Short mmCIF file of C-alpha atoms and ligand atoms in Angstrom, two decimals:
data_model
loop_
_atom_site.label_atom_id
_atom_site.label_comp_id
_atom_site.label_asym_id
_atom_site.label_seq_id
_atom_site.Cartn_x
_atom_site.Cartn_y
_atom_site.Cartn_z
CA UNK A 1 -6.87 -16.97 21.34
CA UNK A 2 -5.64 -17.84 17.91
CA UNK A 3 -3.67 -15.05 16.00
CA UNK A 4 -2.75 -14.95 12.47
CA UNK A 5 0.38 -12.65 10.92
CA UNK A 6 0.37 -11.50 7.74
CA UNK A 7 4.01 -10.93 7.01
CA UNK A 8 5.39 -8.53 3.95
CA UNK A 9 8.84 -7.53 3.91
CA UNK A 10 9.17 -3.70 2.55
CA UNK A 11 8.37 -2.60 5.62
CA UNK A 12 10.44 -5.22 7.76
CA UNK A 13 13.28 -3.70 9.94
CA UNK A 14 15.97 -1.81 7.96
CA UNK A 15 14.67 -2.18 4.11
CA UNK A 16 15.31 0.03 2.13
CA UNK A 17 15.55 -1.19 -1.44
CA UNK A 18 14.99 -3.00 -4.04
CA UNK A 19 17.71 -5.26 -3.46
CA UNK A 20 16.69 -5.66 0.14
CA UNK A 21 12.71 -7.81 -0.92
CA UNK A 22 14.20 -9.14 -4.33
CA UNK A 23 14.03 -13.58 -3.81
CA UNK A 24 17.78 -14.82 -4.27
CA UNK A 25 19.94 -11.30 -4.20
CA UNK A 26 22.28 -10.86 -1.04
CA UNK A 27 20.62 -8.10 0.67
CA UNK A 28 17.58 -10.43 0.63
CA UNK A 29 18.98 -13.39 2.09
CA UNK A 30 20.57 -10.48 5.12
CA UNK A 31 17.02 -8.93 5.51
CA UNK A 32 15.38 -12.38 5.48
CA UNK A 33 16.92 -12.51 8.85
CA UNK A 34 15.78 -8.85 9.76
CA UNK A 35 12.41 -9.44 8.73
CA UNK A 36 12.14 -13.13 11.09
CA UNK A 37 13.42 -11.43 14.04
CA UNK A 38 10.69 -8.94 13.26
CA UNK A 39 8.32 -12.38 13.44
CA UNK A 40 9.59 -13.63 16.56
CA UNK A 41 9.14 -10.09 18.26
CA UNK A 42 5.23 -10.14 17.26
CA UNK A 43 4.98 -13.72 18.12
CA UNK A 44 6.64 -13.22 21.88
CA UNK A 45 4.07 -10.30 22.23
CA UNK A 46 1.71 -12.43 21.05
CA UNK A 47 1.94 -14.95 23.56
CA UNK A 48 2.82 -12.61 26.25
CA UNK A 49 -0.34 -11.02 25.89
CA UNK A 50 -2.54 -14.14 26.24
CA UNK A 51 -2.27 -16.11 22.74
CA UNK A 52 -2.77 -19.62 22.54
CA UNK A 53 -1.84 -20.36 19.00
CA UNK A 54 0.00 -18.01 16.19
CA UNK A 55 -0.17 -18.57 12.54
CA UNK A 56 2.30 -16.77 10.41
CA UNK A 57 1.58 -16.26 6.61
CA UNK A 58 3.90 -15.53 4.34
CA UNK A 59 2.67 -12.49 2.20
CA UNK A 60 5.67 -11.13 0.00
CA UNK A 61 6.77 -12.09 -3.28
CA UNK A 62 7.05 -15.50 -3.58
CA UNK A 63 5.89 -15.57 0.00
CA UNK A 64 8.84 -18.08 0.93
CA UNK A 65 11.30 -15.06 3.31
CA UNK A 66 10.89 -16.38 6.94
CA UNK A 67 13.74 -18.50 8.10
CA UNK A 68 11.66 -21.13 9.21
CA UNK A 69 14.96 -22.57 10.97
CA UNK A 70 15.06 -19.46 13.12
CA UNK A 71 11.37 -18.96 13.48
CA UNK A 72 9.85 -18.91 17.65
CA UNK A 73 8.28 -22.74 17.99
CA UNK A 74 5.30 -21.61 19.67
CA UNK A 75 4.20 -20.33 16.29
CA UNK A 76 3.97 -21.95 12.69
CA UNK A 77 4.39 -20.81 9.22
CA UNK A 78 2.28 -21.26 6.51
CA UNK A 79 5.01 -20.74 3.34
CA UNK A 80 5.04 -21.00 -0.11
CA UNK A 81 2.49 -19.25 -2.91
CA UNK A 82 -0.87 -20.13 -4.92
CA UNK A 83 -3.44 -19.68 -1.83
CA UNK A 84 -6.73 -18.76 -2.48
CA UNK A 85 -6.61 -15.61 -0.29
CA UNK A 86 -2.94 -15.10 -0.62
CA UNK A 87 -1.51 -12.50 1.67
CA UNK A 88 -4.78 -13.35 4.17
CA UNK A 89 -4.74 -16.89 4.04
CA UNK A 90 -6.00 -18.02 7.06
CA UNK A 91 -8.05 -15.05 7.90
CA UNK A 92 -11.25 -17.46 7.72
CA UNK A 93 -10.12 -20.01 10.11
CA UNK A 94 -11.79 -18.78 12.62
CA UNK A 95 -8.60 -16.27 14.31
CA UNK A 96 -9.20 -14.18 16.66
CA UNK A 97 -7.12 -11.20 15.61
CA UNK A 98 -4.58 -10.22 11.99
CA UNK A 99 -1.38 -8.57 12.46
CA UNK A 100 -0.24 -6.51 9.53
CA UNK A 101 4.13 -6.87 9.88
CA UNK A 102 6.22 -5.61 7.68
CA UNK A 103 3.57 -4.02 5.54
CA UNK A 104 4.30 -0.90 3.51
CA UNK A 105 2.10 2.01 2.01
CA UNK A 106 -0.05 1.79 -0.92
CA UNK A 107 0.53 2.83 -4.91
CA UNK A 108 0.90 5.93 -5.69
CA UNK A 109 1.48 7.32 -1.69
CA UNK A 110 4.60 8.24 0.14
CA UNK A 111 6.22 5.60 1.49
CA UNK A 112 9.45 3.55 1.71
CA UNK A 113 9.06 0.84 -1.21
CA UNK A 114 5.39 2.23 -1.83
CA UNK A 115 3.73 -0.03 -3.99
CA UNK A 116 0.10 -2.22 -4.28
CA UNK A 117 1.07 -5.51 -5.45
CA UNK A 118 2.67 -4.82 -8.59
CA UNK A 119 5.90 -2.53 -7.83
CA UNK A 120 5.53 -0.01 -10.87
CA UNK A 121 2.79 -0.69 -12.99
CA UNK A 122 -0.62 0.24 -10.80
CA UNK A 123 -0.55 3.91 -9.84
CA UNK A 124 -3.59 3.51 -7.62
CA UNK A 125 -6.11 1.48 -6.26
CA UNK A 126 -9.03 2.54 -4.97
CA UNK A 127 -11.25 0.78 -2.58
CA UNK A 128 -15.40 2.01 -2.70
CA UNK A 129 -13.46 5.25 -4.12
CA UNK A 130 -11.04 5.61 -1.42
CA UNK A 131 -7.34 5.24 -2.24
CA UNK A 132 -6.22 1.29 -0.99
CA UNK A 133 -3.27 -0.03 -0.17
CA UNK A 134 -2.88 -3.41 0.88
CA UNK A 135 -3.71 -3.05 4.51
CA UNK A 136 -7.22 -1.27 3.61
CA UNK A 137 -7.84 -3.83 0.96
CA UNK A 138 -6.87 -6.35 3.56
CA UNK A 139 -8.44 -5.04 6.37
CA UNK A 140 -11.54 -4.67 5.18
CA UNK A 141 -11.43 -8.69 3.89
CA UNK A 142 -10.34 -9.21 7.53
CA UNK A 143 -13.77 -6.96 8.79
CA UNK A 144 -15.63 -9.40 6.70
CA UNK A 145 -14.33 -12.00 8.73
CA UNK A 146 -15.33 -10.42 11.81
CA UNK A 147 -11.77 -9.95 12.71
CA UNK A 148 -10.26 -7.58 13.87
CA UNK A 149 -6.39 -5.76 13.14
CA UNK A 150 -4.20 -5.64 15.66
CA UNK A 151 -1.03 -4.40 14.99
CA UNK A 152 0.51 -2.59 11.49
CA UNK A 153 3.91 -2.97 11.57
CA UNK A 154 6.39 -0.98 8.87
CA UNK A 155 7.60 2.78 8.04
CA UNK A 156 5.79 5.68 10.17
CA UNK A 157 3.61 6.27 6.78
CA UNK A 158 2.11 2.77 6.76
CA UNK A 159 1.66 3.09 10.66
CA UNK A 160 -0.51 6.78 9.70
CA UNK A 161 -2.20 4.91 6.72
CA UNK A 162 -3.41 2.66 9.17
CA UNK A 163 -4.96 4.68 11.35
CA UNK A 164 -7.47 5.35 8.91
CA UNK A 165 -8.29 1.98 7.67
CA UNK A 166 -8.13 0.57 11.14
CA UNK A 167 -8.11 3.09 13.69
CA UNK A 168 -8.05 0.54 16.63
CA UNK A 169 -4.79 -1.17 16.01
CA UNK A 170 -1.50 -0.46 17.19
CA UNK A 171 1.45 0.60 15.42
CA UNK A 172 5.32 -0.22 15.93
CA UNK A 173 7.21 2.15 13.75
CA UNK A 174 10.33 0.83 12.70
CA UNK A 175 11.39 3.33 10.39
CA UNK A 176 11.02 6.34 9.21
CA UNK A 177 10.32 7.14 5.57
CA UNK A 178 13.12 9.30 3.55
CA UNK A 179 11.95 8.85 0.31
CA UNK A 180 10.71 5.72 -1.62
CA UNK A 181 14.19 4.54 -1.29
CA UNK A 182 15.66 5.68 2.00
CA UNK A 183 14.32 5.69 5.79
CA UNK A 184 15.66 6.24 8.81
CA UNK A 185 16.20 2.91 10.50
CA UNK A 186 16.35 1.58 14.05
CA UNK A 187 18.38 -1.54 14.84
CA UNK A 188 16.95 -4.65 15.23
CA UNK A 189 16.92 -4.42 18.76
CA UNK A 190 15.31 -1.58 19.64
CA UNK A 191 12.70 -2.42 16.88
CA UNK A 192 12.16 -6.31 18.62
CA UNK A 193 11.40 -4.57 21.84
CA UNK A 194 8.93 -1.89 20.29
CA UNK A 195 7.34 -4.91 18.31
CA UNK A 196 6.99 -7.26 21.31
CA UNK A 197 5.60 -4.50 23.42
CA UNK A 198 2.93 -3.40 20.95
CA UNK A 199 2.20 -7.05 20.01
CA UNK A 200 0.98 -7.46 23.80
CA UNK A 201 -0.87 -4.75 24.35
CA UNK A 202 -2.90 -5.02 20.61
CA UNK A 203 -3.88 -8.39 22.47
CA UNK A 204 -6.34 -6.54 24.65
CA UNK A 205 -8.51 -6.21 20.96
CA UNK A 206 -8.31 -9.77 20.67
CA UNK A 207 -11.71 -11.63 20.06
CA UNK A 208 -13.88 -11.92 16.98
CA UNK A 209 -16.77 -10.43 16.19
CA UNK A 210 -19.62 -10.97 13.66
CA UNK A 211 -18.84 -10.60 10.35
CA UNK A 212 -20.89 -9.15 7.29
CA UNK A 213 -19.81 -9.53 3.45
CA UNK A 214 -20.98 -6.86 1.11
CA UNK A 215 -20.52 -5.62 -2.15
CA UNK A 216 -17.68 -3.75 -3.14
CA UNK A 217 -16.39 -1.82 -5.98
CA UNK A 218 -12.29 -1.83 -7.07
CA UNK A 219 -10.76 0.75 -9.40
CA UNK A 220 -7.27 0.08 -10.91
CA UNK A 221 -5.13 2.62 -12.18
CA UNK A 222 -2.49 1.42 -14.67
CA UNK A 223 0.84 3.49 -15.84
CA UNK A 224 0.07 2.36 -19.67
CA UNK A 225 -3.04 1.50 -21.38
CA UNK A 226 -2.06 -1.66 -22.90
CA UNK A 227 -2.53 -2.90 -19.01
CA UNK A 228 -6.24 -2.04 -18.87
CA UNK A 229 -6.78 -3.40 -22.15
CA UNK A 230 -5.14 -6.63 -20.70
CA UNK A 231 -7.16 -6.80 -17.78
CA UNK A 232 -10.17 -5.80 -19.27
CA UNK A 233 -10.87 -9.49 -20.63
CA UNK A 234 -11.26 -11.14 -17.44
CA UNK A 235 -15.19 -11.56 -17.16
CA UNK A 236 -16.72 -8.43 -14.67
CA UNK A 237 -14.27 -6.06 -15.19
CA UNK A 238 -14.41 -3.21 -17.51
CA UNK A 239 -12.49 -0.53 -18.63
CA UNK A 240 -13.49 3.11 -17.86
CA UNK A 241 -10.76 4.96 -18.64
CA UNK A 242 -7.54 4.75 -20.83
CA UNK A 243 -5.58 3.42 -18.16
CA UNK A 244 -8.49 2.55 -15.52
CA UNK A 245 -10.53 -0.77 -15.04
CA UNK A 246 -13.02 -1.10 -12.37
CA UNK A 247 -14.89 -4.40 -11.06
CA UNK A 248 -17.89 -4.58 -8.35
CA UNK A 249 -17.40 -8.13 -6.40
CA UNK A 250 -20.60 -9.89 -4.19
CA UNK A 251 -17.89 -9.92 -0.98
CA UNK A 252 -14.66 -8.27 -0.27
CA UNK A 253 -13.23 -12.17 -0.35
CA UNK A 254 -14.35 -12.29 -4.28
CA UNK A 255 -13.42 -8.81 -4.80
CA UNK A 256 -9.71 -9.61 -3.51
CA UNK A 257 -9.75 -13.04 -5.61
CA UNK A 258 -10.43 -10.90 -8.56
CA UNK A 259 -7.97 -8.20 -7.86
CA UNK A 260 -5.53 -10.85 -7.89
CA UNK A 261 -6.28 -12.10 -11.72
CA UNK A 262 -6.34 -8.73 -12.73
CA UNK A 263 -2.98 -8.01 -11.45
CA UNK A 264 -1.63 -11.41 -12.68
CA UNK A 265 -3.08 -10.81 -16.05
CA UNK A 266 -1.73 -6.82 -16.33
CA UNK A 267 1.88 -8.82 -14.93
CA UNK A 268 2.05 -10.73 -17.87
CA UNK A 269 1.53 -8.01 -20.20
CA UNK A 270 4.29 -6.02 -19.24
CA UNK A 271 6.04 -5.19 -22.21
CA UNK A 272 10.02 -4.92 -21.80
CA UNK A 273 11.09 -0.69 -22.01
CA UNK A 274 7.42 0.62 -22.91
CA UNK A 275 5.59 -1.22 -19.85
ZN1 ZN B 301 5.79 -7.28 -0.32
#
């Protein structure tokens, strides 16, 4: 039984802020640390509930946060950016079940550090018309794989967001949401325990089934409409409203490639105090 984690850090044990998933501030170096023990409680589950092999993938930011030095050594880490299927690298290696840790709700939603991919600029992404955040966009690129989610791991939001994307996992709540910018928190120990636990019981969904790519259809909602004139020039996608571009993709695994240029392209046209 091979398992793969796909680890984010908003909704990691304890973060709150900005501060808290920003590469080289304080707070992130402290809730680097957070965040791994979060790892090492999935990864004992894991393996406590019949798991011969754990991959974890980094999946926030510059996707280099897990302390490698601290990380359990039944399980590896696959760190560092520019993969072809980014926060689901790996997810076509033949696994046999995706966690979602540390994940966080989607642009636009409720939701402690609420956000789909880019932190301000999208205000919503719909997925076939249904409002995505990363864990439905991810999920369903993990159905095409025949494989099936686990575990969501974050604020109580994410955990409810889940249960509509992928009403068989299990959740571990970790916090819950305040605002955008405040949750309440449970320590890291009681939070280990509550991952560990869920982590071995999601095992009993273990086991991969048959997959089946279709077409599907992304809308992106931007806050300005110099963004959707940006990513209008990358070839498929098309602008449909002032601030809107949508893009139909053969497979969720091209859709997702795509949704990644688009954001990379609307990144770079960010434009100081207008956006
Ligand atoms: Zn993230």
């Amino acid at each position: 039984m091979r398992i793969l984690i796909s680890a984010d850090m908003e909704g990691a044990t304890g973060v709150t802020c900005t501060a808290d998933v920003v590469p080289g501030t304080e707070q992130w170096q402290r809730f680097r640390r957070l965040l791994t023990g979060d790892v090492n409680a999935c990864v004992a589950g894991l393996f406590d509930g019949g798991a011969t092999e754990v991959l974890v993938n980094e999946a926030h930011s510059s996707q280099r946060n897990v302390l490698l030095e601290e990380l359990d050594p039944r399980a590896r880490l696959l760190t560092g950016r520019h993969k072809p299927l980014s926060m689901m690298q790996g997810i076509d290696s033949g696994v046999d079940g995706v966690v979602f840790l540390g994940y966080h709700t989607g642009a636009g939603a409720d939701g402690v550090l609420a956000h789909t991919y880019l932190e301000n600029s999208i205000t919503e992404v719909r997925l076939d018309g249904v409002a995505a955040s990363e864990g439905r966009l991810n999920a369903t690129l993990a159905a095409e794989h025949g494989v099936p989610v686990l575990l969501v791991t974050g604020d109580d939001l994410t955990c409810a967001d889940a249960s509509a994307y992928a009403p068989r996992a299990r959740h571990a709540v970790v916090k819950e949401c305040v605002s955008r910018y405040a949750a309440v928190c449970s320590p890291p120990s009681v939070t280990a325990a509550l991952i560990t636990a869920e982590a071995t019981a999601a095992m009993a969904h273990a086991g991969r089934g048959h997959g089946d790519a279709s077409a599907h259809t992304v809308e992106v909602d931007f806050d300005a409409t110099h963004l959707a004139h940006a990513a209008a020039v990358v070839p498929t996608v098309e602008m449909v409203g002032t601030r809107t571009v949508r893009f139909t993709a053969e497979s969720q695994t091209a859709a997702m490639k795509a949704f990644k240029v688009v954001t990379a392209i609307a990144a770079g046209a960010i434009d100081g105090l207008y956006g």
